[in-house]
mmCIF file of C-alpha atoms and ligand atoms in Angstrom:
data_model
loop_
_atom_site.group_PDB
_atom_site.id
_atom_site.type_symbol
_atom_site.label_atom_id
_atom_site.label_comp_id
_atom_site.label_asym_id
_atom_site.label_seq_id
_atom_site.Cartn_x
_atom_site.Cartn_y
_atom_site.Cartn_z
ATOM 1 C CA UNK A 25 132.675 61.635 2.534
ATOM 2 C CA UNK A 26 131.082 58.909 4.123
ATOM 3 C CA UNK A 27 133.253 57.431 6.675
ATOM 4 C CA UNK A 28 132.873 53.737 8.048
ATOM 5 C CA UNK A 29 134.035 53.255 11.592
ATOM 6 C CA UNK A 30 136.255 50.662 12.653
ATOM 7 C CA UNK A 31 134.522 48.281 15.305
ATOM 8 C CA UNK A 32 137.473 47.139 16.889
ATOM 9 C CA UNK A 33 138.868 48.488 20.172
ATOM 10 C CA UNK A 34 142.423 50.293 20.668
ATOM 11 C CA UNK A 35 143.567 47.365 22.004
ATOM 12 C CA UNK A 36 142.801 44.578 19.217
ATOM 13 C CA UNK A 37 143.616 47.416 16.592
ATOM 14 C CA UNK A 38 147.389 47.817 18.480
ATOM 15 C CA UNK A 39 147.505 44.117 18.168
ATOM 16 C CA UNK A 40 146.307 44.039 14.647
ATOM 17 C CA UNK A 41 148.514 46.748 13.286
ATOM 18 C CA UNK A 42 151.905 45.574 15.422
ATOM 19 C CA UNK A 43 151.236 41.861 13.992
ATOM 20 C CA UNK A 44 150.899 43.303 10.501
ATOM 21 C CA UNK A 45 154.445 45.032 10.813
ATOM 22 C CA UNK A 46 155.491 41.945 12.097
ATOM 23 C CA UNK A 47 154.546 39.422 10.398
ATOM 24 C CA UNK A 48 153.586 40.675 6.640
ATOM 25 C CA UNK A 49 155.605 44.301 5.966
ATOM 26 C CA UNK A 50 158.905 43.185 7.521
ATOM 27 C CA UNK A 51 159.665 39.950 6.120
ATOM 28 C CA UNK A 52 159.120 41.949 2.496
ATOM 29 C CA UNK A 53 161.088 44.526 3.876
ATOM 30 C CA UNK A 54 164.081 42.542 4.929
ATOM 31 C CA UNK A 55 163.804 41.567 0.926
ATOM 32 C CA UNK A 56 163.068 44.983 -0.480
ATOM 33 C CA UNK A 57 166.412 46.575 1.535
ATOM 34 C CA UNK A 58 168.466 43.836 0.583
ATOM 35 C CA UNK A 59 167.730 44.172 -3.151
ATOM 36 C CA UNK A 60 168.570 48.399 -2.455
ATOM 37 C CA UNK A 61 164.928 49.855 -1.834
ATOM 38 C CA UNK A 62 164.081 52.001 1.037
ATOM 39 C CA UNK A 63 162.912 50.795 4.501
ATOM 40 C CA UNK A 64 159.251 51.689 3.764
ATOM 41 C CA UNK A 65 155.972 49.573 3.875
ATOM 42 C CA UNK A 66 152.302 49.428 4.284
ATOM 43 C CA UNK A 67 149.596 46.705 4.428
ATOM 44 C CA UNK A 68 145.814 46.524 3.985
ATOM 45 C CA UNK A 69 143.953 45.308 7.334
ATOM 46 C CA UNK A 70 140.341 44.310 7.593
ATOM 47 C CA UNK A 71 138.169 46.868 9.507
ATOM 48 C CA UNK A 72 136.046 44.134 11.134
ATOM 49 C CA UNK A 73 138.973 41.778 12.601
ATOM 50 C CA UNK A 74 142.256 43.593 11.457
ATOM 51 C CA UNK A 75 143.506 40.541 9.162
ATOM 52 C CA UNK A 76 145.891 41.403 6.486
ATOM 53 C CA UNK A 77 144.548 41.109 3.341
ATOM 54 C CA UNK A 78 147.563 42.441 1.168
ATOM 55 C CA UNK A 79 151.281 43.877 2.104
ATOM 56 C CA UNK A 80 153.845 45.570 0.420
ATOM 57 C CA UNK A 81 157.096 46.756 0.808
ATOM 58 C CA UNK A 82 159.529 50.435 -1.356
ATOM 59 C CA UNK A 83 160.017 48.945 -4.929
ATOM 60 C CA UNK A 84 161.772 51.981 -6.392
ATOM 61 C CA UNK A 85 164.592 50.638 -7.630
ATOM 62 C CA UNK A 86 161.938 49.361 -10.304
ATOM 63 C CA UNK A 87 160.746 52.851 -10.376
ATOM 64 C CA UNK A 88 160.773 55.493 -8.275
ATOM 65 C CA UNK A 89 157.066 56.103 -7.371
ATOM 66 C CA UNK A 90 156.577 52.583 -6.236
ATOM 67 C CA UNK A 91 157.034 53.813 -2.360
ATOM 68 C CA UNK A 92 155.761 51.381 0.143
ATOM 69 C CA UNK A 93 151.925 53.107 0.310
ATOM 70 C CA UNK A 94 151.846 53.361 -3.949
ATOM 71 C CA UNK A 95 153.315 50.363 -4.008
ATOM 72 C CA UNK A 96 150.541 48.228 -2.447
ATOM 73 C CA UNK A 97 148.001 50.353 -3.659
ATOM 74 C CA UNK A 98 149.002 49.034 -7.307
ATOM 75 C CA UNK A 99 149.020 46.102 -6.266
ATOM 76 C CA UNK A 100 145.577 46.535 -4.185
ATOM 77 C CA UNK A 101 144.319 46.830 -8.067
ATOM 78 C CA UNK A 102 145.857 44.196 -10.119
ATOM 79 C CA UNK A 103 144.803 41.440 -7.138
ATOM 80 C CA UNK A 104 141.143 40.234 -7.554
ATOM 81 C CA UNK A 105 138.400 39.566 -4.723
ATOM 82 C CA UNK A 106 140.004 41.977 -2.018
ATOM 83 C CA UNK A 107 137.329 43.988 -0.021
ATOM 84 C CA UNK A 108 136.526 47.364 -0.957
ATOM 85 C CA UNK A 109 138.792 50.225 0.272
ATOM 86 C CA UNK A 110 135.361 51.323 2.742
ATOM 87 C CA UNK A 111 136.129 48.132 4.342
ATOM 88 C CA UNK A 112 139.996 48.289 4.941
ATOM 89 C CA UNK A 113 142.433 50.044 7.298
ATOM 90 C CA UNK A 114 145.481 51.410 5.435
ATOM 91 C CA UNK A 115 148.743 51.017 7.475
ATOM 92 C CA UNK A 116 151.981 52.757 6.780
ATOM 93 C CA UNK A 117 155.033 52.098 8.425
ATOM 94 C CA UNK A 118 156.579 56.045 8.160
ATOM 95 C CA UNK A 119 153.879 59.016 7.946
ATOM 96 C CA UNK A 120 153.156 59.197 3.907
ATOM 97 C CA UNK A 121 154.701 61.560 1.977
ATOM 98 C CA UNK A 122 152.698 64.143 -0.511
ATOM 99 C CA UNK A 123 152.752 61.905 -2.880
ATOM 100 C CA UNK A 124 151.448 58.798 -0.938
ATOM 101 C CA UNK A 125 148.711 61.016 1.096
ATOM 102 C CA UNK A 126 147.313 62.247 -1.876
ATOM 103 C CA UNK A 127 147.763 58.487 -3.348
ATOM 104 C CA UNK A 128 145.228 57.336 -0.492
ATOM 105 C CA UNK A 129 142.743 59.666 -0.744
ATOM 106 C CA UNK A 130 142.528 59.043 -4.531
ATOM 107 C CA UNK A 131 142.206 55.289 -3.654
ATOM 108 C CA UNK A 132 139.721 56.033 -1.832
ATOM 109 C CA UNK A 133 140.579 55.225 1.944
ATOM 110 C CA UNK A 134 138.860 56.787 4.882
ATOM 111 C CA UNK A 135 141.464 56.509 7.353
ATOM 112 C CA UNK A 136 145.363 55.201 7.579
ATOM 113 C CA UNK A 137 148.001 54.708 10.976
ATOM 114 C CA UNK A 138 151.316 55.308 10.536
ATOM 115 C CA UNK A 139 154.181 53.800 13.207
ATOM 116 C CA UNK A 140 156.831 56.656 12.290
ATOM 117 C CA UNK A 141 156.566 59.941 11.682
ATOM 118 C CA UNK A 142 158.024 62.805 9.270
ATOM 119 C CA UNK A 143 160.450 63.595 11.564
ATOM 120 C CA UNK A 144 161.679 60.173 12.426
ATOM 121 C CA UNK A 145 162.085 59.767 8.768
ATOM 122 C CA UNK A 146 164.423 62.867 8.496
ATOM 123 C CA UNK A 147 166.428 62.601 11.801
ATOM 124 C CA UNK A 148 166.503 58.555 12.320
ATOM 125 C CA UNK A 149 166.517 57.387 9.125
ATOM 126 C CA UNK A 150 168.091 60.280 6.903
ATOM 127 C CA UNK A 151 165.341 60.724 4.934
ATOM 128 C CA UNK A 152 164.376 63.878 4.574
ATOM 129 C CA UNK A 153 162.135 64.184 1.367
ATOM 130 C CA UNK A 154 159.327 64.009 2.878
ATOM 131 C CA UNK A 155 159.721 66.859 4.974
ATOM 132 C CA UNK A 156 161.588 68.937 1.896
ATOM 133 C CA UNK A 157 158.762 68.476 -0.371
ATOM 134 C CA UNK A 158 156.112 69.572 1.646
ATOM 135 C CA UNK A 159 157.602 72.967 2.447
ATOM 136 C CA UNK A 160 159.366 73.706 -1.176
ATOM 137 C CA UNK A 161 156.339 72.482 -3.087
ATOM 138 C CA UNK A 162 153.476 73.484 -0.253
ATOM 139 C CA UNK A 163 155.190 75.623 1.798
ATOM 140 C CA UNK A 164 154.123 73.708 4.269
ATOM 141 C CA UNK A 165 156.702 73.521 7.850
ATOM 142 C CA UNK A 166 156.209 69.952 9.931
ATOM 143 C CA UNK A 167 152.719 69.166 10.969
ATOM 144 C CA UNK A 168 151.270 71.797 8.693
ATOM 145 C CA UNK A 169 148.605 69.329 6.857
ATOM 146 C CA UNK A 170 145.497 68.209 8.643
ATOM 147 C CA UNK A 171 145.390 64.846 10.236
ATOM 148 C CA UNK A 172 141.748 64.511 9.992
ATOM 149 C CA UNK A 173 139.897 65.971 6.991
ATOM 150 C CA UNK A 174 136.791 65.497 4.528
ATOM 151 C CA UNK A 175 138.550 62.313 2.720
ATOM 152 C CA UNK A 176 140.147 60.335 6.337
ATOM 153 C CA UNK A 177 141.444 60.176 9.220
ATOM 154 C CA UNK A 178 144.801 59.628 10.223
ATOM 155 C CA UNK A 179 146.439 57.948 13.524
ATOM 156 C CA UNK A 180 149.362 57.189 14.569
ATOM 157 C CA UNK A 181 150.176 53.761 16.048
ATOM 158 C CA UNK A 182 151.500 55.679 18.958
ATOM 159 C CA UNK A 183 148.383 57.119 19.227
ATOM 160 C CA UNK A 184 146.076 53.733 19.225
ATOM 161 C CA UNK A 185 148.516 52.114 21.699
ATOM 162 C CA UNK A 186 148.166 55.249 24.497
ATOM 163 C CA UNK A 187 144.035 53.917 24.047
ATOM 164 C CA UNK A 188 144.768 50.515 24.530
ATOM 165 C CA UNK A 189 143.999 48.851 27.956
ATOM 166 C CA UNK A 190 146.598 49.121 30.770
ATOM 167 C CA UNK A 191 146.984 45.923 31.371
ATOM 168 C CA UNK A 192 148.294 45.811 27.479
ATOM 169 C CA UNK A 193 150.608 48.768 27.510
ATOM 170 C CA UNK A 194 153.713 46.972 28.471
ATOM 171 C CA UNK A 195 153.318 44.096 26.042
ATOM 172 C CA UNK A 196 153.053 46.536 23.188
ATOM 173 C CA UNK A 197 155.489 48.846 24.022
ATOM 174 C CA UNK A 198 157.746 45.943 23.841
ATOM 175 C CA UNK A 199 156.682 44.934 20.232
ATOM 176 C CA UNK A 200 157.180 48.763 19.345
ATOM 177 C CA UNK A 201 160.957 48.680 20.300
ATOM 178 C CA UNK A 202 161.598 45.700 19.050
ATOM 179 C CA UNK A 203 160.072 46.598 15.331
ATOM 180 C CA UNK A 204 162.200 50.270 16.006
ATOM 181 C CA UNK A 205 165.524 48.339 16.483
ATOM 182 C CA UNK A 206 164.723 46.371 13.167
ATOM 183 C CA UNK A 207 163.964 49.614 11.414
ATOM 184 C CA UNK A 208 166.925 51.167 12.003
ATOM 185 C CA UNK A 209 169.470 48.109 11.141
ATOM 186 C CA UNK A 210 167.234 47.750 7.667
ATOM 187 C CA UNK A 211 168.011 51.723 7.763
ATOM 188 C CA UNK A 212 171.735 51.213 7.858
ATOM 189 C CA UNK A 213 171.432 48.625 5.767
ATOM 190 C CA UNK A 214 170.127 50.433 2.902
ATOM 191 C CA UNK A 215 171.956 53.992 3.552
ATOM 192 C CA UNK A 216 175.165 52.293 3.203
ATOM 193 C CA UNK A 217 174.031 50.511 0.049
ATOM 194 C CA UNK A 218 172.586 53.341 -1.726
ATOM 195 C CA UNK A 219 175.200 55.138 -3.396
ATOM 196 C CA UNK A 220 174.620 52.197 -6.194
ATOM 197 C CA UNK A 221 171.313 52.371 -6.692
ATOM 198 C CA UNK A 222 169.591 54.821 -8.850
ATOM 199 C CA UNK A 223 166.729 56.292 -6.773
ATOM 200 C CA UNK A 224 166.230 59.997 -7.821
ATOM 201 C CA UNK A 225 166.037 61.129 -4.328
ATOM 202 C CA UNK A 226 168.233 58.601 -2.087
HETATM 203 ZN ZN1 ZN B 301 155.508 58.250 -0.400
#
């Protein structure tokens, strides 16, 4: 597939991706929990200044396939005059599940970041689906699909961040524990809500 490149450095993308979490996915999120969905978001950024064109936030208490990353990409559709997906960087806040990585390549996305991983989702946020479903339906253990194939590329915002200039590190680091603390009170939040809700897989 043909793949087109993002122009902007490690350093504007850390910016662009931390002030997407910030200031688009949370405030949905802080919504989303409250009304008993999971903690889970993405946004679409533009490629050629990392503005966010379109956020969204776990809806699956309106059905359960509307995770953060299907979520927006349904809604990606039904909004008119948004840039093609060749133009567009696809953030997600947790690593995607099987369902949401194979929702993204059908979409037709060359490339998405993620802020936590799999294994965050299973040990700090008790969510352990993810994980579950790739090895009962795939047989696949943790870190057993390929981060960078024919259809994208995946990074993780860790991984932007170590790229970014030194004299930025510090700066974003701080963003990135301050967005982790917020994570895991929304987490609480919605673990000790969910007996009530009814999300197949909770
Ligand atoms: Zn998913």
């Amino acid at each position: 597939m043909n793949t087109h490149p993002i122009p902007l450095t490690d350093t504007q993308l850390a910016e662009a991706l931390l002030n997407a979490l910030e200031d688009h996915v949370l405030p949905l999120t802080r919504k989303g929990v409250a009304a008993g969905n999971k903690i889970f978001g993405a946004a679409l950024l533009r490629k050629s200044d990392g503005s966010v064109v379109l956020a969204e936030t776990n809806n699956e208490t309106e059905n359960p396939l509307w995770h953060g990353e299907v979520h927006l990409l349904k809604r990606y559709r039904e909004v008119e005059g948004l840039p093609p997906p060749e133009d567009l960087i696809f953030l997600s806040t947790h690593e995607p599940c099987s369902m949401c990585l194979s929702a993204i390549t059908w979409a037709g996305f060359d490339n998405f970041f993620d802020f936590f991983t799999h294994e965050d989702s299973r040990d700090s946020f008790a969510i352990p689906h993810d994980l579950k479903i790739l090895k009962e339906v795939f047989t696949l253990d943790p870190g057993g699909y390929r981060r960078a194939n024919a259809y994208w590329t995946a990074r993780s915002v860790a991984e932007v961040i170590l790229g970014a200039d030194a004299a930025a590190q510090q700066r974003l680091r701080a963003r990135v524990d301050a967005i982790t603390a917020e994570y895991a009170a929304l987490s609480d939040a919605y673990q000790q809500g969910k007996a009530e809700n009814a999300i197949p897989l909770r």
